[in-house]
Short mmCIF file of C-alpha atoms and ligand atoms in Angstrom, two decimals:
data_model
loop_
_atom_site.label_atom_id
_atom_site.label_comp_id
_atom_site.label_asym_id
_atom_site.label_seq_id
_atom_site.Cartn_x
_atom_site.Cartn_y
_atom_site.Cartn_z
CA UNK A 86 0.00 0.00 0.00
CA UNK A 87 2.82 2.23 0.67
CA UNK A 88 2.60 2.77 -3.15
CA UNK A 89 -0.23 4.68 -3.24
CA UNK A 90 -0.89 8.08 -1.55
CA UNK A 91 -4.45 8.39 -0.31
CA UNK A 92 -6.18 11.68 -1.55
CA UNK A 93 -9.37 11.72 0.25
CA UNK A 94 -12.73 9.13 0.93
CA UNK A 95 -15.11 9.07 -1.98
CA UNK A 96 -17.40 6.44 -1.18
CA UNK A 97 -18.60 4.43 1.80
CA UNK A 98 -20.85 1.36 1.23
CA UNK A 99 -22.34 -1.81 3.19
CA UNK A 100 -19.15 -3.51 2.52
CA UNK A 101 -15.98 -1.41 2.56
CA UNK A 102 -15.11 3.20 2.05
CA UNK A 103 -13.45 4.21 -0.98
CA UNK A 104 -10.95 6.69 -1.69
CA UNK A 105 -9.25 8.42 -4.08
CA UNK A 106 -5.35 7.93 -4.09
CA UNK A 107 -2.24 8.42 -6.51
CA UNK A 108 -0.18 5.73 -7.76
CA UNK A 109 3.05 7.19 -6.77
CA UNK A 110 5.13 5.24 -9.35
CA UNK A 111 2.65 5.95 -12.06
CA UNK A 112 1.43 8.86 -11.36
CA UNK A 113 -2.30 7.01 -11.92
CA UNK A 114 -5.38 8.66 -9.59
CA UNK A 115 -6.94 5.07 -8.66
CA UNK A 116 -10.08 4.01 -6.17
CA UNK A 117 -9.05 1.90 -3.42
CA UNK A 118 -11.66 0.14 -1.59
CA UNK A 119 -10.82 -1.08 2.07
CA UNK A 120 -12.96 -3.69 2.93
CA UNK A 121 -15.07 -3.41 6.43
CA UNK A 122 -14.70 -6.99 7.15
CA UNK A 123 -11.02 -8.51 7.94
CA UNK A 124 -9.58 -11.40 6.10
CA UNK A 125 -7.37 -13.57 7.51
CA UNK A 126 -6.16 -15.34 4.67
CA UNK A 127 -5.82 -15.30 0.46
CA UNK A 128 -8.31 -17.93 0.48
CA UNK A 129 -10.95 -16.06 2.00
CA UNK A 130 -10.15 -13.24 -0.33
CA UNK A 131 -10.17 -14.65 -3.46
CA UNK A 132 -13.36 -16.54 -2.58
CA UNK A 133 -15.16 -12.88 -2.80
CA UNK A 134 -17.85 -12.80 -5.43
CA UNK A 135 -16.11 -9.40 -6.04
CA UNK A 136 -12.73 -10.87 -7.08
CA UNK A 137 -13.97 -14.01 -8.46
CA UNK A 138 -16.62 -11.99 -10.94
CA UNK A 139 -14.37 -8.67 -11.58
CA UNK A 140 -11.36 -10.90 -12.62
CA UNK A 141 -12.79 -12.23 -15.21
CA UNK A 142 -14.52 -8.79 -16.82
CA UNK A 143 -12.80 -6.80 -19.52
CA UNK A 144 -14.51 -4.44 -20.86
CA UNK A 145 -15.09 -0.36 -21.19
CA UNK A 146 -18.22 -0.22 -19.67
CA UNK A 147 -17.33 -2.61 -16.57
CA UNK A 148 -15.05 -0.68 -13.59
CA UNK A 149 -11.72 -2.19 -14.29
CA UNK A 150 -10.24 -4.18 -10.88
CA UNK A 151 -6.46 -3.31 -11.05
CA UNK A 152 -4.82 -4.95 -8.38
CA UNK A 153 -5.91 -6.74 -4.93
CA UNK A 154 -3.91 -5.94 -1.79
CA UNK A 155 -4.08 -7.55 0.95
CA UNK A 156 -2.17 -5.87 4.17
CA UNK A 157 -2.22 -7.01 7.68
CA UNK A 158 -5.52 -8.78 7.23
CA UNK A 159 -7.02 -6.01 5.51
CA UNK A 160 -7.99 -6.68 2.50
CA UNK A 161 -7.84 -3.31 -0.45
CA UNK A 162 -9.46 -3.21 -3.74
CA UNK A 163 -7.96 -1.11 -6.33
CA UNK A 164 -10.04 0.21 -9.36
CA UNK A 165 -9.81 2.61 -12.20
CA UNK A 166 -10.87 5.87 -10.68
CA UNK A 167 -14.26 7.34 -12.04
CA UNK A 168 -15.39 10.79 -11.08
CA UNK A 169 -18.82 10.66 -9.80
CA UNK A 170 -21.92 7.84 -10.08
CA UNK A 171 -24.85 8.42 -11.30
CA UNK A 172 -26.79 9.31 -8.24
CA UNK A 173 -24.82 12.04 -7.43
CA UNK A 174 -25.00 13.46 -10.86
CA UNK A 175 -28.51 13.38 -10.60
CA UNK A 176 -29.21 14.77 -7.35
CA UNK A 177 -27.22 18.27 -8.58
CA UNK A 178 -29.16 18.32 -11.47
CA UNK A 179 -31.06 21.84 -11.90
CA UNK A 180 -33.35 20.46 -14.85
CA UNK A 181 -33.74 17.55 -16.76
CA UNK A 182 -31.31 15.21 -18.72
CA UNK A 183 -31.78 15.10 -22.20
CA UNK A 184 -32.97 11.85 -23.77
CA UNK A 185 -29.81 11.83 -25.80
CA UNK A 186 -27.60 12.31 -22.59
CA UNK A 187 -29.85 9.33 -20.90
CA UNK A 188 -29.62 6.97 -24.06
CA UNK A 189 -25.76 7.66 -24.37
CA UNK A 190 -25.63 6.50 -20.78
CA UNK A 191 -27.76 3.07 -21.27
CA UNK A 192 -26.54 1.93 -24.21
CA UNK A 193 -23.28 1.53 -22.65
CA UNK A 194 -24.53 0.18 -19.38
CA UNK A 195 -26.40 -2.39 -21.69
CA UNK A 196 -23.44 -3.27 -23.31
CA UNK A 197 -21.36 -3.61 -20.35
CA UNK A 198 -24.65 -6.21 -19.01
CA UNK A 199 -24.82 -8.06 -22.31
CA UNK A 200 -20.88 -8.56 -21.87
CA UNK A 201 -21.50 -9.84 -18.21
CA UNK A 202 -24.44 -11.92 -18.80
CA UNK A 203 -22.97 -13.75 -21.88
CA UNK A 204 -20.10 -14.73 -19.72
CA UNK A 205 -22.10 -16.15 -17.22
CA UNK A 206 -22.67 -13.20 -14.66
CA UNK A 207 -25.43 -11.41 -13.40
CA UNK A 208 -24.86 -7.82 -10.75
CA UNK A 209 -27.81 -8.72 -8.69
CA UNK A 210 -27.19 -4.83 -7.59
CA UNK A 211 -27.67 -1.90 -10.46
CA UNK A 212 -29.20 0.79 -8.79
CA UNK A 213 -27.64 4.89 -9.82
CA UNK A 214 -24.82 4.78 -7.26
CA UNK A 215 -23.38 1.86 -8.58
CA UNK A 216 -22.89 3.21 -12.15
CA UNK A 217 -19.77 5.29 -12.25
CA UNK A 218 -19.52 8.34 -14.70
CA UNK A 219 -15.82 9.78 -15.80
CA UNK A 220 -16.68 12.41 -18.77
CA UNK A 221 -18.96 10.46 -21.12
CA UNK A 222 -18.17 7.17 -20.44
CA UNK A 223 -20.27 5.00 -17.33
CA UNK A 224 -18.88 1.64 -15.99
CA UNK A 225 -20.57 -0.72 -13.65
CA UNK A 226 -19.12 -1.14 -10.58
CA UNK A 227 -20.01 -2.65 -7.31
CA UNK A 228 -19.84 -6.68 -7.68
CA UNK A 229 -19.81 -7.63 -3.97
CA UNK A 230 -23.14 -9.14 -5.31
CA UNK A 231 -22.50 -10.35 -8.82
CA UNK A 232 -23.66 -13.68 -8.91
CA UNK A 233 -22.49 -16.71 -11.40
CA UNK A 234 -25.55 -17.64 -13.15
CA UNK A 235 -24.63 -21.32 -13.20
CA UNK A 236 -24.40 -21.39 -9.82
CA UNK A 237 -26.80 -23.36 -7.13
CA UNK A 238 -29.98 -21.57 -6.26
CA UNK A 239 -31.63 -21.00 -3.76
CA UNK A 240 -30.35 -17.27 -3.33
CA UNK A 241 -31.03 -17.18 -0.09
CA UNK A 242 -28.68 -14.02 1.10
CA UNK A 243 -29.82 -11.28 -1.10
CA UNK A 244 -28.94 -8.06 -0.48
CA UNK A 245 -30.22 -5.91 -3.35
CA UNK A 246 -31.18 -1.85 -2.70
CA UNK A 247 -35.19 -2.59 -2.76
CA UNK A 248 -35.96 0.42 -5.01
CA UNK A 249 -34.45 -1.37 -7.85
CA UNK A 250 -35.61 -4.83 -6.95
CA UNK A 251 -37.21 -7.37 -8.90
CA UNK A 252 -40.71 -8.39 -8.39
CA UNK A 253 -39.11 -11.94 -8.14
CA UNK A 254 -36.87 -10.77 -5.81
CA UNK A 255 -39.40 -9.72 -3.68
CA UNK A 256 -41.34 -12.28 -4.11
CA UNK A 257 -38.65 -14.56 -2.90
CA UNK A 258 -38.34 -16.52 -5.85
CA UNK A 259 -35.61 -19.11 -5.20
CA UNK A 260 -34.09 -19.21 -9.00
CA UNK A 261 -33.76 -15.52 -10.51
CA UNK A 262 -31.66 -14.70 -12.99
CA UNK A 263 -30.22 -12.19 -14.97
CA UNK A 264 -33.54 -9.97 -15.63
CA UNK A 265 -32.86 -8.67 -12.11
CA UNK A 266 -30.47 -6.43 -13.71
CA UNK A 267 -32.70 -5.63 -16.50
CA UNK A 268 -35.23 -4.69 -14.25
CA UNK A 269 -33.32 -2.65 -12.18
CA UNK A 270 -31.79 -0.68 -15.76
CA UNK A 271 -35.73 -0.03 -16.59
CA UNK A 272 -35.89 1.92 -13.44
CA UNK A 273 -32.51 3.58 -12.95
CA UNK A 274 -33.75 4.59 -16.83
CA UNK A 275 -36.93 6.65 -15.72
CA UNK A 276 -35.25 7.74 -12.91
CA UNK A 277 -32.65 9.48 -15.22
CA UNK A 278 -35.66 10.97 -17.32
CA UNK A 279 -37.39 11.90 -13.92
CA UNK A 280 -34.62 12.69 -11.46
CA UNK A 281 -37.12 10.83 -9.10
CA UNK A 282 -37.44 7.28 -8.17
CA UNK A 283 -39.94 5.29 -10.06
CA UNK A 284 -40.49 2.72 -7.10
CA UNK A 285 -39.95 4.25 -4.06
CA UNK A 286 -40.95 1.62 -1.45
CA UNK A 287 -40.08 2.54 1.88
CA UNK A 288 -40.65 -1.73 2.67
CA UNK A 289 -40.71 -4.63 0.54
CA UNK A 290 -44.86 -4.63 0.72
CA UNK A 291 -44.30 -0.70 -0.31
CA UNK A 292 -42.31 -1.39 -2.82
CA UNK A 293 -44.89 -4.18 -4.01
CA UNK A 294 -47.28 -1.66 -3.58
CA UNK A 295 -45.50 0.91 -6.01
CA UNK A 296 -44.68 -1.22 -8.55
CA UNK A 297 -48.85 -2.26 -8.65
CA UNK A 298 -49.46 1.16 -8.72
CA UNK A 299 -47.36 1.64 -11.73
CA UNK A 300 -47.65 -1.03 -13.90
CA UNK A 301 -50.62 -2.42 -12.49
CA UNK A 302 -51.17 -5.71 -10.30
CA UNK A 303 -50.43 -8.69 -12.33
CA UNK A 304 -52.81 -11.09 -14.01
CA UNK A 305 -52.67 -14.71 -14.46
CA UNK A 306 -52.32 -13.90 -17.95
CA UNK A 307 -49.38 -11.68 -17.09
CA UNK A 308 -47.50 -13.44 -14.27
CA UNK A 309 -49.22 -16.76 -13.64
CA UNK A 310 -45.55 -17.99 -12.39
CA UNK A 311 -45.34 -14.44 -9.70
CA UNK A 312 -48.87 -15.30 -8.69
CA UNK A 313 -47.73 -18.61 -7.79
CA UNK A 314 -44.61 -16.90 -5.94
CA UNK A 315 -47.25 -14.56 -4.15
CA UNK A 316 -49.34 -17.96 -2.93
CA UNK A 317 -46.47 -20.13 -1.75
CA UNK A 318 -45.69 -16.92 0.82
CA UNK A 319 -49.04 -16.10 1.35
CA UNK A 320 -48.99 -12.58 -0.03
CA UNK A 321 -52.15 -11.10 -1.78
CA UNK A 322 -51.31 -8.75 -4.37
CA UNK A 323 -53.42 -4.81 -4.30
CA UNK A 324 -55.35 -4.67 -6.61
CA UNK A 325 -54.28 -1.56 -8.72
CA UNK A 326 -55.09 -0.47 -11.92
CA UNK A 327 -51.88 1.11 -12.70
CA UNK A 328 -51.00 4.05 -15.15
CA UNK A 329 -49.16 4.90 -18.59
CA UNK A 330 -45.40 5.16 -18.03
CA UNK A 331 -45.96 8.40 -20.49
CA UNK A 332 -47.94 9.99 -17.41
CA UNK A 333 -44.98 9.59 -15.29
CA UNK A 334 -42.00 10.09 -17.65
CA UNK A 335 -43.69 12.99 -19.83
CA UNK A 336 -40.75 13.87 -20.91
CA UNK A 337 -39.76 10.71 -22.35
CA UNK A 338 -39.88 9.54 -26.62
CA UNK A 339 -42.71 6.62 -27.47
CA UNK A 340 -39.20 4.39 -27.89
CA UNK A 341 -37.77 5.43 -24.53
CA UNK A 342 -41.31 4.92 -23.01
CA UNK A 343 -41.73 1.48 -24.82
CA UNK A 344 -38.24 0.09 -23.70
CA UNK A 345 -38.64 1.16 -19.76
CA UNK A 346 -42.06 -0.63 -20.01
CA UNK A 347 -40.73 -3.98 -21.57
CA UNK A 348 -37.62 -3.62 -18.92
CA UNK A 349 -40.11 -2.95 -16.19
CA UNK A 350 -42.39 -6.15 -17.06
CA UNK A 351 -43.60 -8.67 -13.86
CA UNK A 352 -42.79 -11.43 -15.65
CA UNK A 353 -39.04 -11.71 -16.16
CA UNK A 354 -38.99 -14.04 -19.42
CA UNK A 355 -41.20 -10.99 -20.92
CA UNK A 356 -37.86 -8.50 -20.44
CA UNK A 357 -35.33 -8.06 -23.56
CA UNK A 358 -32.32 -9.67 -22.24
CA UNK A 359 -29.77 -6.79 -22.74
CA UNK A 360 -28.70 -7.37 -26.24
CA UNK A 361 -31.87 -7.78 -27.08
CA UNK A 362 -32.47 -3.68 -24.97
CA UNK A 363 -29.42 -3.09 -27.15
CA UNK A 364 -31.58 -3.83 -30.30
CA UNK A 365 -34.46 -1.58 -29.50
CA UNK A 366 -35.42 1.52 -31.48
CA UNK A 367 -34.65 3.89 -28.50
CA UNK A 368 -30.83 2.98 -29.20
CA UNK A 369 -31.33 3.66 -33.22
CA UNK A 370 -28.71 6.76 -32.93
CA UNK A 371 -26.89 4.69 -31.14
CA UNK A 372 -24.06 2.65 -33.27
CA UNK A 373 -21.21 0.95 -31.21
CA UNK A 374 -22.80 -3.19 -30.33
CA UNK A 375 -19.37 -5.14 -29.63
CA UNK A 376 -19.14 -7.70 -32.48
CA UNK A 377 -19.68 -10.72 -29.94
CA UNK A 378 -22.84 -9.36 -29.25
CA UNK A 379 -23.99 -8.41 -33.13
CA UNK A 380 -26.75 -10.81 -34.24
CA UNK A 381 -25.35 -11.34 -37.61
CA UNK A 382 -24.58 -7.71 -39.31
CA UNK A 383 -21.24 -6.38 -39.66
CA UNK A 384 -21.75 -2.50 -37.67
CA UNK A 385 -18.35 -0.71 -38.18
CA UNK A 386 -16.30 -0.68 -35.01
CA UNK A 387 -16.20 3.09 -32.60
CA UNK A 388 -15.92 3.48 -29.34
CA UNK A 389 -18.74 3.10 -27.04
CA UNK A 390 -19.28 6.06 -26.67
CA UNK A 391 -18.84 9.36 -28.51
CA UNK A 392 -18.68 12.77 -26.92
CA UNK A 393 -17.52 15.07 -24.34
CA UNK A 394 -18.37 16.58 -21.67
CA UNK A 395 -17.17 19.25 -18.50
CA UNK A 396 -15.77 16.81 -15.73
CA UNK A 397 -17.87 16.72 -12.78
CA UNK A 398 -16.86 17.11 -9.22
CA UNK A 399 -17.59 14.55 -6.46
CA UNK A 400 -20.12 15.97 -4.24
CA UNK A 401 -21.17 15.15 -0.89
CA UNK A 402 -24.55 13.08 -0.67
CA UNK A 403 -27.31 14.96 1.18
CA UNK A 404 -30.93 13.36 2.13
CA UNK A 405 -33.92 14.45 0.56
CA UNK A 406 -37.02 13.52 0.81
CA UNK A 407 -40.77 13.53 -0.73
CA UNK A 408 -43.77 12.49 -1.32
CA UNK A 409 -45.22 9.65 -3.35
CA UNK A 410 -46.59 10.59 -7.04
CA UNK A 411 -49.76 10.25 -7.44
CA UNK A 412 -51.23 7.84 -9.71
CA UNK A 413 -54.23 7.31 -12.39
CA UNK A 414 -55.48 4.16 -13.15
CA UNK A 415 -54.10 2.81 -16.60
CA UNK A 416 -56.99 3.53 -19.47
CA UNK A 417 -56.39 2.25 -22.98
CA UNK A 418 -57.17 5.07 -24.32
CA UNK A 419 -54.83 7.36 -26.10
CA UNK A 420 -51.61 8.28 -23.57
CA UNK A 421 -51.36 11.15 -21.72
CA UNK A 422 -48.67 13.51 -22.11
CA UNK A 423 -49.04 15.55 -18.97
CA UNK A 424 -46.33 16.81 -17.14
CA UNK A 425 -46.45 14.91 -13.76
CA UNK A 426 -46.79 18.09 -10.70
CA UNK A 427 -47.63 16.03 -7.88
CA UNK A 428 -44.51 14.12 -6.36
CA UNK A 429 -41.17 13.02 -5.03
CA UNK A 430 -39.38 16.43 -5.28
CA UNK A 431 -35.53 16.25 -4.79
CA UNK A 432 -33.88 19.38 -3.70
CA UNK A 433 -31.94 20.23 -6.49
CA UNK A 434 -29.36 23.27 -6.85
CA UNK A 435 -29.08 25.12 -10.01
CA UNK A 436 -25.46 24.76 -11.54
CA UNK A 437 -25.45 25.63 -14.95
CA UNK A 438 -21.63 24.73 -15.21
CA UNK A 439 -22.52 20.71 -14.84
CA UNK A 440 -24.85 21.23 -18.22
CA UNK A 441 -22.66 18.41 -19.68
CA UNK A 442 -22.09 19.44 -23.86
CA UNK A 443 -23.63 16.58 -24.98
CA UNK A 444 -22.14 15.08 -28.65
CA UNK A 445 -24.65 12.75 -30.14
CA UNK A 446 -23.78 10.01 -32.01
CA UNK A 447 -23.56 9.14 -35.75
CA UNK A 448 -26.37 7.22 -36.89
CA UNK A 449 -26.06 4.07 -38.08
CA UNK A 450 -28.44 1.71 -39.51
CA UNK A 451 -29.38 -0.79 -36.70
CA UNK A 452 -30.55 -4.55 -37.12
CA UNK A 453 -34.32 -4.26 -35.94
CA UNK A 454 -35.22 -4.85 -32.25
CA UNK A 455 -36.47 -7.99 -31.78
CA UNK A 456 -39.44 -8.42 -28.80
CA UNK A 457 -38.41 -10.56 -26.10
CA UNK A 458 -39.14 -14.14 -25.95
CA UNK A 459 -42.13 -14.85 -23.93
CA UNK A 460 -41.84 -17.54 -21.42
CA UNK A 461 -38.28 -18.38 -22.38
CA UNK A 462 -36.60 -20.36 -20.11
CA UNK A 463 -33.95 -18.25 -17.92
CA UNK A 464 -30.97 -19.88 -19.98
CA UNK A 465 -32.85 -18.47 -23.17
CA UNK A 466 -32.90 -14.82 -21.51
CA UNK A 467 -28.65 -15.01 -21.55
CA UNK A 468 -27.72 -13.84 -24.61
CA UNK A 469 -29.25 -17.02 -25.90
CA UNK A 470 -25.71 -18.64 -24.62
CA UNK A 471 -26.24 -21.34 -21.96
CA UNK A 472 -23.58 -22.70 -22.36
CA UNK A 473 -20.76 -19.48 -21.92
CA UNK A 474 -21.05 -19.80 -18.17
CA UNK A 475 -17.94 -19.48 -16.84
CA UNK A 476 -16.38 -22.15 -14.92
CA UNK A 477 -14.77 -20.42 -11.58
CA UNK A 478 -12.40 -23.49 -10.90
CA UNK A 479 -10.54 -23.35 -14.14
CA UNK A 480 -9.57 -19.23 -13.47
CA UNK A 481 -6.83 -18.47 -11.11
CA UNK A 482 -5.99 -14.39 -9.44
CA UNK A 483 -3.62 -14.72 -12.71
CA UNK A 484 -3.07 -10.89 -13.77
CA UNK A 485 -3.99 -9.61 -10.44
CA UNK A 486 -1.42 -8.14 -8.49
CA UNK A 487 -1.07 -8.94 -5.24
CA UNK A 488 0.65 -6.72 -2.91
CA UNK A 489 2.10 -6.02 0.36
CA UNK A 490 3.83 -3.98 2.96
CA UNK A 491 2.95 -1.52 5.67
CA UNK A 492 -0.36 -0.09 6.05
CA UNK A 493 -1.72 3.32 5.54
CA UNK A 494 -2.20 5.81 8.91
CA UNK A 495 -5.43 4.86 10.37
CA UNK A 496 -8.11 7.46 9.14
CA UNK A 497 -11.05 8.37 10.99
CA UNK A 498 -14.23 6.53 9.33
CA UNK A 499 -17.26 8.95 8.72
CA UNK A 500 -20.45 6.59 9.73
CA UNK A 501 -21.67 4.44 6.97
CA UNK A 502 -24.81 6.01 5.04
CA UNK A 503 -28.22 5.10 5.39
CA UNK A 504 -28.94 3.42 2.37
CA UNK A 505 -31.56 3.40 0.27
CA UNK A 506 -33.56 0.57 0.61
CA UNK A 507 -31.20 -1.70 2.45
CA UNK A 508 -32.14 -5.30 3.30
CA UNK A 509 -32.49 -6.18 7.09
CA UNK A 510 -32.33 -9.80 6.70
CA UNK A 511 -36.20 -10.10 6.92
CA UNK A 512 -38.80 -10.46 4.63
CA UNK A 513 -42.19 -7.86 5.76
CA UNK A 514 -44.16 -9.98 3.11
CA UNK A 515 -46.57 -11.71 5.94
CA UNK A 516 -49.42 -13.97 5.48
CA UNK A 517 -52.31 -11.30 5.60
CA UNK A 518 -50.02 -8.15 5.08
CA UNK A 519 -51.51 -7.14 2.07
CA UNK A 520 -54.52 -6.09 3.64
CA UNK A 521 -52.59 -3.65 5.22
CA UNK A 522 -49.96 -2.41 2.93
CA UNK A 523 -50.63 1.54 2.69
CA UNK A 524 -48.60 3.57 -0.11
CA UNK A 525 -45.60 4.93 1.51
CA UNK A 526 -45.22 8.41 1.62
CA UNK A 527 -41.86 9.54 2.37
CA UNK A 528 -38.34 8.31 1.45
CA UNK A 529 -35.00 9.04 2.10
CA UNK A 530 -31.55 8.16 0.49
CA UNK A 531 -27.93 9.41 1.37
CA UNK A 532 -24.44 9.08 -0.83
CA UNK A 533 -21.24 9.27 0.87
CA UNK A 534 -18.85 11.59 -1.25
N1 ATP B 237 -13.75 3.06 -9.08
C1 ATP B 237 -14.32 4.05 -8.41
N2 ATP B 237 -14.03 5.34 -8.68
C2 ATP B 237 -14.62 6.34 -7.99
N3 ATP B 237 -15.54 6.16 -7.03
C3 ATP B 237 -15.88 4.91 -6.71
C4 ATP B 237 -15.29 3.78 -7.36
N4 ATP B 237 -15.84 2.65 -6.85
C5 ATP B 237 -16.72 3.05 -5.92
N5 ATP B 237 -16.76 4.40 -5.82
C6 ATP B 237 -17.61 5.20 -4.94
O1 ATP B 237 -17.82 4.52 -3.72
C7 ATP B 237 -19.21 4.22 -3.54
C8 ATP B 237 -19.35 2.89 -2.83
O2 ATP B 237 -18.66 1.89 -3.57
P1 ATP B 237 -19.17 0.40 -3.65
O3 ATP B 237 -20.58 0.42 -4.17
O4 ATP B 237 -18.20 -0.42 -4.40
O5 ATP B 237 -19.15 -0.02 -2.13
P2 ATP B 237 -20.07 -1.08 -1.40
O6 ATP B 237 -19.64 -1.13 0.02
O7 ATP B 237 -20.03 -2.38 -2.12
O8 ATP B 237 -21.47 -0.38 -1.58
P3 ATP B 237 -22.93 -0.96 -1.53
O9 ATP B 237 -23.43 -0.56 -0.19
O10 ATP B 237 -23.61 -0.22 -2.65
O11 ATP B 237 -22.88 -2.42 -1.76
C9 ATP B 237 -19.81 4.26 -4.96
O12 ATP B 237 -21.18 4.59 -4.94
C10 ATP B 237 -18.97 5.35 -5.62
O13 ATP B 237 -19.51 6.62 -5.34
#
């Protein structure tokens, strides 16, 4: 460790802080993340779903694991450094992103998905702060949770933030899969449209609750398999009508509204696996798909991204707070365009120096989106490639580093953030609770900085 000089904390999570520091041979500005818990071995260490995922991940659009240290049972993490995530970007946000800014941003994350879920890996995790922004590039990060897709369910330890969980999740499903994520992208995608959560549970039954209220309680005909979930744990679903996505997102394109509502569908064999999101019309300006991932034409290969934009300082999190939108039931009628008033309100501050300058892409000609499978099997919803699991017992730490030496001065540890969402271990999905499941009305959510 004594090769890096520690510049200042930039992150503090459930499982370890984060800092910024210098690589003082290279000159590099890196993250290091110092685990919470101590390991007492290299065993232990490279048992972590974090190492044993990350290690096996190259690509732009996935936070880049440089090295592993581990220093008198302390065990460090050290990553590309990214300027800010997501969440923080869009809690300074005076106004609106622009749909261009917001599709720049998801076609990448989708790529960096499709790349994880071909090779066998699922995040189990997305939510805003765990998508890291450096100029116009964003990189998942945060794989304490990744999960091998081959591997034996039942999850029983899940740990997801609840505002982007699954319904299956919730519903305690012992074998999800990769549509978690895709899930979780079709609400961190409204949110960026929004700046306001799209399921703001403040419980798992709240969070039920919200999702009813948005896209309506499910059907037979729409999720016999969650219905079957609900039953085996005794929940009752509300019965809510739901509303147009266009009523909440008003600002949003037909395509942008059509993909968050195919993301955001109950059942998760009805959600485009994310090649398939990578295929949709939204992403038609969109050109870079990484030839592994290109259905059969030949797209000319860019980066995957295009652009610039001012860099963005880290900011200290802050709470805020709000109320609930309010809701309409769902008519078939032709969709409302009205600019949602009532609402979760963040406090925003007015910076007109973060109004990023925004370089769309060239257009391209794009193969046409193809409509998710319905009812595929969960293999089917992995880039149609059951078989690319990856085997963990055939990788070793190989082109990690793995240091040692004396440990940095003992810093003072600010206390970790409430979370949004956090697990507690418990299920509140009781026999009977339905009945009594009232729409939350407030929420709150802090980001260490
Ligand atoms: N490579 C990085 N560059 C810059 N900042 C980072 C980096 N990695 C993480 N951070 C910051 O630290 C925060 C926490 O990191 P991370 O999510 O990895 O920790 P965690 O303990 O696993 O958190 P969680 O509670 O979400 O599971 C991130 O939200 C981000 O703001």
């Amino acid at each position: 460790m004594e090769r890096y000089k520690v510049i200042k904390e930039v992150g503090n999570g459930t499982f370890g802080s984060v800092w910024r520091a210098l690589n003082k041979q290279t000159g590099e500005v890196v993250a290091i993340k110092q685990m919470k818990k101590k390991y007492y071995s290299w065993e232990e260490c490279i048992n972590l779903r974090e190492v044993k995922s990350l290690r096996k991940m190259n690509h732009p659009n996935i936070v880049k694991l440089k090295e592993v240290i581990r220093e008198h049972d302390i065990l460090y993490f050290v990553f590309e450094y990214m300027e800010c995530n997501l969440y923080q970007l869009m809690k300074d946000r005076g106004k609106l992103f622009s749909e261009a800014e917001v599709k720049n941003w998801c076609f990448q994350v989708f790529q960096g998905l499709a790349y994880m879920h071909q090779r066998g890996f699922f995040h189990r995790d997305l939510k805003p702060e765990n998508l890291l922004v450096s100029k116009d590039i964003i990189k998942i990060a945060d794989f304490g949770l990744a999960r091998e897709i081959n591997s034996q369910p039942p999850y029983t330890e899940y740990v997801s933030t609840r505002w982007y969980r699954a319904p299956e999740v919730l519903l305690q499903s012992p074998t999800y899969g990769p549509a978690v994520d895709m899930w979780a992208m079709g609400a961190i995608m409204s949110e960026l449209l929004t700046l306001r959560p799209l399921f703001p549970g403040a419980s798992e039954a709240d969070e039920i609750y919200k999702i009813c209220s948005v896209i309506g309680s499910p059907t037979v005909s729409v999720w016999a398999e969650g219905l079957e979930l609900a039953s085996v744990i005794n929940y009752q679903f509300p019965q809510v009508a739901g509303v147009h996505l266009s009523a909440l997102v008003p600002s949003a394109s037909d395509d942008a509204i059509d993909l968050i509502t195919s993301l955001c569908s109950w059942d998760p064999c009805k959600r485009p696996t994310a090649s398939e999101a990578l295929q949709h019309p939204f992403f038609q300006s969109c050109f870079y798909v990484p030839p592994s991932l290109r259905p059969k034409t030949a797209l000319a290969k860019t980066p995957p991204s295009a652009g610039s934009r001012i860099p963005l300082e880290q900011r200290s999190g802050r709470r805020y707070s709000g109320t609930l939108p309010s809701v309409k039931p769902m008519n078939n009628s032709p969709k409302p365009r009205a600019p949602l008033h009532a609402g979760v309100q963040r406090k925003l501050e007015m910076n007109s120096q973060d109004d990023p300058k925004y370089v769309k892409n060239t257009v391209k000609p794009q193969p046409r989106y193809r409509p998710p499978i319905k009812n595929a099997p969960i293999a089917n919803q992995i880039g149609k490639t059951p078989g690319a699991c990856v085997s963990d017992t055939v990788e070793k730490l190989g082109n990690l580093a793995i240091g040692c030496g004396k440990l940095p001065a003992k810093r003072q540890q600010p206390p970790p953030p409430m979370k949004a969402g956090g697990w507690h271990g418990q299920s509140d999905l009781f026999i009977g609770r339905s009945q009594e499941i009232l729409p939350g009305r407030t929420f709150t959510r802090k980001v260490a900085g």
